[in-house]
CSV table of C-alpha atoms and ligand atoms in Angstrom, one decimal:
chain,number,residue,atom,x,y,z
A,1,UNK,CA,28.6,13.4,-12.6
A,2,UNK,CA,26.1,15.1,-10.5
A,3,UNK,CA,24.1,13.6,-7.6
A,4,UNK,CA,21.5,12.2,-10.1
A,5,UNK,CA,23.7,10.8,-12.7
A,6,UNK,CA,22.5,7.4,-13.9
A,7,UNK,CA,18.9,8.2,-12.8
A,8,UNK,CA,16.1,7.8,-15.3
A,9,UNK,CA,13.8,9.9,-13.1
A,10,UNK,CA,15.2,13.5,-13.2
A,11,UNK,CA,17.1,12.7,-16.4
A,12,UNK,CA,15.2,15.8,-17.7
A,13,UNK,CA,14.4,18.5,-15.2
A,14,UNK,CA,12.2,21.6,-15.6
A,15,UNK,CA,12.6,24.2,-12.9
A,16,UNK,CA,9.9,26.9,-13.0
A,17,UNK,CA,9.4,30.1,-11.1
A,18,UNK,CA,5.6,29.8,-11.2
A,19,UNK,CA,3.0,27.5,-12.6
A,20,UNK,CA,-0.7,26.7,-12.0
A,21,UNK,CA,0.1,23.2,-10.9
A,22,UNK,CA,3.2,21.0,-11.6
A,23,UNK,CA,0.8,18.1,-12.2
A,24,UNK,CA,-1.2,20.0,-14.8
A,25,UNK,CA,2.1,21.1,-16.5
A,26,UNK,CA,3.3,17.5,-16.4
A,27,UNK,CA,0.1,16.4,-18.1
A,28,UNK,CA,0.5,19.1,-20.8
A,29,UNK,CA,4.2,17.9,-21.3
A,30,UNK,CA,3.1,14.3,-21.4
A,31,UNK,CA,0.6,15.0,-24.2
A,32,UNK,CA,3.2,16.9,-26.1
A,33,UNK,CA,5.5,13.8,-26.0
A,34,UNK,CA,7.8,14.6,-23.0
A,35,UNK,CA,10.2,11.8,-22.1
A,36,UNK,CA,9.9,9.2,-19.4
A,37,UNK,CA,11.4,10.5,-16.2
A,38,UNK,CA,10.8,14.2,-16.7
A,39,UNK,CA,10.7,16.0,-13.3
A,40,UNK,CA,9.0,19.4,-12.9
A,41,UNK,CA,9.6,21.6,-9.9
A,42,UNK,CA,8.2,25.1,-9.3
A,43,UNK,CA,8.9,27.8,-6.7
A,44,UNK,CA,5.2,28.3,-6.4
A,45,UNK,CA,1.9,27.0,-7.6
A,46,UNK,CA,-1.1,29.3,-8.3
A,47,UNK,CA,-3.5,26.4,-8.5
A,48,UNK,CA,-1.9,23.6,-6.6
A,49,UNK,CA,-4.3,20.6,-6.6
A,50,UNK,CA,-4.9,18.0,-3.8
A,51,UNK,CA,-7.0,14.9,-3.8
A,52,UNK,CA,-10.8,14.9,-4.0
A,53,UNK,CA,-10.8,18.2,-5.9
A,54,UNK,CA,-9.3,20.1,-3.0
A,55,UNK,CA,-6.6,22.8,-3.5
A,56,UNK,CA,-3.1,22.5,-2.2
A,57,UNK,CA,-1.6,25.8,-0.8
A,58,UNK,CA,1.8,26.3,-2.4
A,59,UNK,CA,3.3,29.6,-1.2
A,60,UNK,CA,6.4,30.9,-3.1
A,61,UNK,CA,9.8,29.6,-2.0
A,62,UNK,CA,8.4,27.6,1.0
A,63,UNK,CA,7.6,24.1,-0.1
A,64,UNK,CA,8.9,21.5,-2.5
A,65,UNK,CA,6.3,21.2,-5.3
A,66,UNK,CA,7.5,18.4,-7.5
A,67,UNK,CA,6.0,16.2,-10.2
A,68,UNK,CA,7.5,13.2,-11.9
A,69,UNK,CA,6.3,11.9,-15.3
A,70,UNK,CA,6.7,8.2,-15.7
A,71,UNK,CA,5.8,6.0,-18.6
A,72,UNK,CA,6.0,2.4,-17.2
A,73,UNK,CA,5.3,-0.4,-19.6
A,74,UNK,CA,2.6,-1.8,-17.2
A,75,UNK,CA,-1.2,-2.2,-17.1
A,76,UNK,CA,-3.1,0.4,-15.2
A,77,UNK,CA,-4.0,-2.4,-12.7
A,78,UNK,CA,-0.3,-2.9,-12.0
A,79,UNK,CA,0.1,0.6,-10.8
A,80,UNK,CA,-2.9,0.8,-8.6
A,81,UNK,CA,-0.8,1.0,-5.4
A,82,UNK,CA,1.8,3.4,-6.8
A,83,UNK,CA,0.9,6.2,-4.5
A,84,UNK,CA,1.7,4.1,-1.4
A,85,UNK,CA,5.1,3.2,-2.9
A,86,UNK,CA,5.6,7.0,-3.5
A,87,UNK,CA,4.8,7.7,0.1
A,88,UNK,CA,7.5,5.3,1.2
A,89,UNK,CA,10.0,6.8,-1.3
A,90,UNK,CA,9.3,10.3,-0.1
A,91,UNK,CA,9.7,9.3,3.5
A,92,UNK,CA,13.0,7.7,2.7
A,93,UNK,CA,14.1,10.8,0.8
A,94,UNK,CA,13.2,13.2,3.6
A,95,UNK,CA,14.9,10.9,6.1
A,96,UNK,CA,18.1,10.9,4.0
A,97,UNK,CA,18.1,14.7,3.6
A,98,UNK,CA,17.0,15.8,7.1
A,99,UNK,CA,17.3,12.9,9.5
A,100,UNK,CA,13.6,13.0,10.7
A,101,UNK,CA,11.4,10.0,10.3
A,102,UNK,CA,7.9,10.7,8.8
A,103,UNK,CA,5.1,8.3,9.2
A,104,UNK,CA,2.3,7.5,6.8
A,105,UNK,CA,-1.4,8.0,7.3
A,106,UNK,CA,-3.2,5.6,5.1
A,107,UNK,CA,-3.4,6.0,2.2
A,108,UNK,CA,-0.8,8.6,1.4
A,109,UNK,CA,-0.3,11.6,3.8
A,110,UNK,CA,3.1,11.9,5.4
A,111,UNK,CA,2.8,12.8,9.0
A,112,UNK,CA,5.4,14.3,11.4
A,113,UNK,CA,4.6,14.8,15.1
A,114,UNK,CA,1.0,14.1,14.4
A,115,UNK,CA,0.6,16.8,11.7
A,116,UNK,CA,0.5,16.7,7.9
A,117,UNK,CA,3.9,17.2,6.3
A,118,UNK,CA,3.3,16.2,2.7
A,119,UNK,CA,0.6,15.2,0.3
A,120,UNK,CA,0.8,13.1,-2.9
A,121,UNK,CA,-1.5,13.2,-5.9
A,122,UNK,CA,-1.0,10.6,-8.6
A,123,UNK,CA,-2.9,10.8,-11.9
A,124,UNK,CA,-3.0,8.3,-14.8
A,125,UNK,CA,-3.3,9.0,-18.5
A,126,UNK,CA,-4.8,6.2,-20.5
A,127,UNK,CA,-5.0,5.7,-24.3
A,128,UNK,CA,-8.6,5.9,-25.1
A,129,UNK,CA,-8.7,3.1,-27.7
A,130,UNK,CA,-6.9,0.4,-25.8
A,131,UNK,CA,-7.1,1.6,-22.2
A,132,UNK,CA,-3.3,1.1,-22.1
A,133,UNK,CA,-1.3,3.2,-19.7
A,134,UNK,CA,0.1,6.2,-21.6
A,135,UNK,CA,1.6,8.1,-18.6
A,136,UNK,CA,1.6,8.3,-14.9
A,137,UNK,CA,2.3,11.5,-13.0
A,138,UNK,CA,3.0,11.6,-9.4
A,139,UNK,CA,2.9,15.0,-7.7
A,140,UNK,CA,4.6,15.5,-4.3
A,141,UNK,CA,4.0,18.6,-2.1
A,142,UNK,CA,6.3,18.8,1.0
A,143,UNK,CA,6.0,21.6,3.5
A,144,UNK,CA,9.6,22.6,3.9
A,145,UNK,CA,10.4,26.1,5.2
A,146,UNK,CA,6.8,27.2,6.1
A,147,UNK,CA,6.3,29.0,9.4
A,148,UNK,CA,2.8,28.6,10.9
A,149,UNK,CA,1.8,31.9,9.3
A,150,UNK,CA,2.5,30.5,5.9
A,151,UNK,CA,-0.5,28.2,6.3
A,152,UNK,CA,-4.1,29.3,6.0
A,153,UNK,CA,-6.0,29.4,9.3
A,154,UNK,CA,-7.9,26.2,8.6
A,155,UNK,CA,-4.9,24.0,7.8
A,156,UNK,CA,-2.5,25.7,10.3
A,157,UNK,CA,-3.6,23.5,13.3
A,158,UNK,CA,-3.1,20.2,11.3
A,159,UNK,CA,0.0,21.0,9.2
A,160,UNK,CA,3.7,21.2,10.0
A,161,UNK,CA,6.9,21.8,8.0
A,162,UNK,CA,10.4,20.4,8.2
A,163,UNK,CA,11.7,23.7,9.4
A,164,UNK,CA,9.1,23.8,12.2
A,165,UNK,CA,10.0,20.3,13.3
A,166,UNK,CA,13.8,20.8,13.1
A,167,UNK,CA,14.0,24.4,14.2
A,168,UNK,CA,16.1,25.4,11.2
A,169,UNK,CA,15.7,25.9,7.5
A,170,UNK,CA,16.1,23.1,5.1
A,171,UNK,CA,17.8,23.2,1.6
A,172,UNK,CA,15.0,22.5,-0.9
A,173,UNK,CA,17.5,21.5,-3.7
A,174,UNK,CA,19.2,19.0,-1.4
A,175,UNK,CA,15.8,17.6,-0.4
A,176,UNK,CA,14.6,17.5,-4.0
A,177,UNK,CA,17.7,15.5,-5.0
A,178,UNK,CA,17.1,12.9,-2.3
A,179,UNK,CA,13.4,12.6,-3.2
A,180,UNK,CA,14.2,12.2,-6.9
A,181,UNK,CA,16.8,9.6,-6.2
A,182,UNK,CA,14.2,7.6,-4.2
A,183,UNK,CA,11.5,7.9,-6.9
A,184,UNK,CA,14.1,6.6,-9.4
A,185,UNK,CA,14.8,3.6,-7.1
A,186,UNK,CA,11.0,3.1,-6.8
A,187,UNK,CA,10.7,3.1,-10.6
A,188,UNK,CA,13.2,0.4,-11.0
A,189,UNK,CA,11.5,-1.7,-8.3
A,190,UNK,CA,8.1,-1.1,-9.9
A,191,UNK,CA,9.4,-2.3,-13.3
A,192,UNK,CA,10.8,-5.4,-11.6
A,193,UNK,CA,7.6,-6.1,-9.7
A,194,UNK,CA,9.5,-5.8,-6.3
A,195,UNK,CA,6.8,-4.6,-4.0
A,196,UNK,CA,8.1,-6.4,-0.9
A,197,UNK,CA,10.4,-3.8,0.5
A,198,UNK,CA,7.9,-1.0,-0.1
A,199,UNK,CA,5.1,-3.0,1.7
A,200,UNK,CA,7.4,-3.7,4.6
A,201,UNK,CA,8.4,-0.1,5.0
A,202,UNK,CA,4.8,1.1,4.4
A,203,UNK,CA,3.6,-1.1,7.4
A,204,UNK,CA,6.5,0.1,9.5
A,205,UNK,CA,5.7,3.7,9.0
A,206,UNK,CA,1.9,3.4,9.3
A,207,UNK,CA,0.2,5.5,11.9
A,208,UNK,CA,-3.2,3.9,11.6
A,209,UNK,CA,-2.6,0.4,12.9
A,210,UNK,CA,-4.1,-0.4,16.2
A,211,UNK,CA,-6.0,2.8,16.3
A,212,UNK,CA,-9.6,3.9,15.9
A,213,UNK,CA,-10.3,5.3,12.5
A,214,UNK,CA,-13.4,6.9,11.0
A,215,UNK,CA,-14.1,5.7,7.5
A,216,UNK,CA,-15.5,8.7,5.6
A,217,UNK,CA,-18.2,7.7,3.3
A,218,UNK,CA,-21.0,9.3,1.2
A,219,UNK,CA,-23.4,9.1,4.1
A,220,UNK,CA,-21.4,10.4,7.1
A,221,UNK,CA,-18.9,7.9,8.4
A,222,UNK,CA,-18.3,4.8,10.3
A,223,UNK,CA,-16.0,4.1,13.2
A,224,UNK,CA,-13.7,1.1,13.0
A,225,UNK,CA,-10.5,-0.4,14.4
A,226,UNK,CA,-7.5,-0.5,12.0
A,227,UNK,CA,-5.9,-3.9,12.1
A,228,UNK,CA,-3.5,-4.4,9.3
A,229,UNK,CA,-2.3,-3.4,5.9
A,230,UNK,CA,-2.9,-6.3,3.4
A,231,UNK,CA,-0.6,-7.3,0.6
A,232,UNK,CA,-2.1,-4.8,-1.8
A,233,UNK,CA,-1.7,-1.8,0.6
A,234,UNK,CA,-5.4,-2.1,1.6
A,235,UNK,CA,-6.5,-1.1,5.1
A,236,UNK,CA,-8.0,-4.1,7.0
A,237,UNK,CA,-10.5,-2.9,9.6
A,238,UNK,CA,-12.9,-4.3,12.2
A,239,UNK,CA,-16.2,-2.4,12.1
A,240,UNK,CA,-18.5,-1.8,15.0
A,241,UNK,CA,-20.6,-5.0,14.2
A,242,UNK,CA,-17.4,-7.1,14.5
A,243,UNK,CA,-17.1,-7.6,10.7
A,244,UNK,CA,-13.7,-7.5,9.1
A,245,UNK,CA,-13.2,-5.9,5.8
A,246,UNK,CA,-10.6,-4.3,3.7
A,247,UNK,CA,-10.8,-0.7,2.6
A,248,UNK,CA,-9.2,-0.1,-0.8
A,249,UNK,CA,-9.8,3.6,-1.4
A,250,UNK,CA,-11.4,6.6,0.1
A,251,UNK,CA,-10.4,8.5,3.1
A,252,UNK,CA,-10.0,7.8,6.8
A,253,UNK,CA,-9.6,10.0,9.9
A,254,UNK,CA,-7.3,8.6,12.6
A,255,UNK,CA,-8.4,9.4,16.1
A,256,UNK,CA,-5.8,11.5,17.8
A,257,UNK,CA,-4.5,13.0,14.5
A,258,UNK,CA,-5.4,16.2,12.8
A,259,UNK,CA,-7.7,17.3,15.6
A,260,UNK,CA,-10.0,14.2,15.3
A,261,UNK,CA,-10.5,13.4,19.0
A,262,UNK,CA,-14.1,12.7,19.5
B,301,BTN,C1,-3.2,16.0,-1.0
B,301,BTN,O1,-2.8,16.0,0.1
B,301,BTN,O2,-4.5,16.0,-1.2
B,301,BTN,C2,-2.3,15.9,-2.2
B,301,BTN,C3,-1.5,17.2,-2.4
B,301,BTN,C4,-0.6,17.1,-3.6
B,301,BTN,C5,0.2,18.4,-3.8
B,301,BTN,C6,1.3,18.2,-4.9
B,301,BTN,S1,2.3,19.7,-5.0
B,301,BTN,C7,3.0,19.1,-6.5
B,301,BTN,C8,1.8,18.6,-7.3
B,301,BTN,N1,1.1,19.6,-8.0
B,301,BTN,C9,-0.1,19.7,-7.6
B,301,BTN,O3,-1.0,20.5,-8.1
B,301,BTN,N2,-0.4,18.8,-6.6
B,301,BTN,C10,0.8,18.0,-6.3
């Protein structure tokens, strides 16, 4: 019995040398009928994808590029917060494997020492007739053994890796096993509707609270004070006019992080 025996997630595992994107491959596999819990990892991605159509640099042998394919028997509305849960699971996996404690920048960047350590991209596949959830794929990109030179000039100042923070290389297979185990645990909690522990840990790890944030919108942005995370993982803010509202999606910059200092 290996480290993942008894886990649904990782019950089937595809280890690739190279791929365009593990998320795109998971989508192809899902449409071809792949089983619930399939995990795909690749040594490199030639077209790694980030949120909002951005690319995700995925140099060979440096990071952990991992996607899990899940087929929960839930409505799309019941998995709306899933990326926040995954952020908690990945933090727990990293902490178990390496002993460092990442924080979470709302909604789902993992941050270590004020720099981005990991990004998560979740995508849903719906059945077109019924709008039922067909599959959910969650893609996790962790910077593991990158040196500063492994990042492009524009992300270098805002990115870090586990090796940079620890001053030693980290075993990617050992890290992958811990992350998969935590995603498996998450999957069981999701099926049981047990969001409580994830919400608690999400709040504990949040870097936004009590800080000034910039809400990035279509017409520039708006400065606000981040007050709380509500029961649905929304960010409660006080805007300049004193109004309180909850941001459910989109993007925020946190003053003091990633070079946002104005
Ligand atoms: C982001 O920060 O915008 C999300 C980045 C997500 C990157 C991961 S790497 C594994 C998976 N495959 C992809 O193409 N993207 C995700």
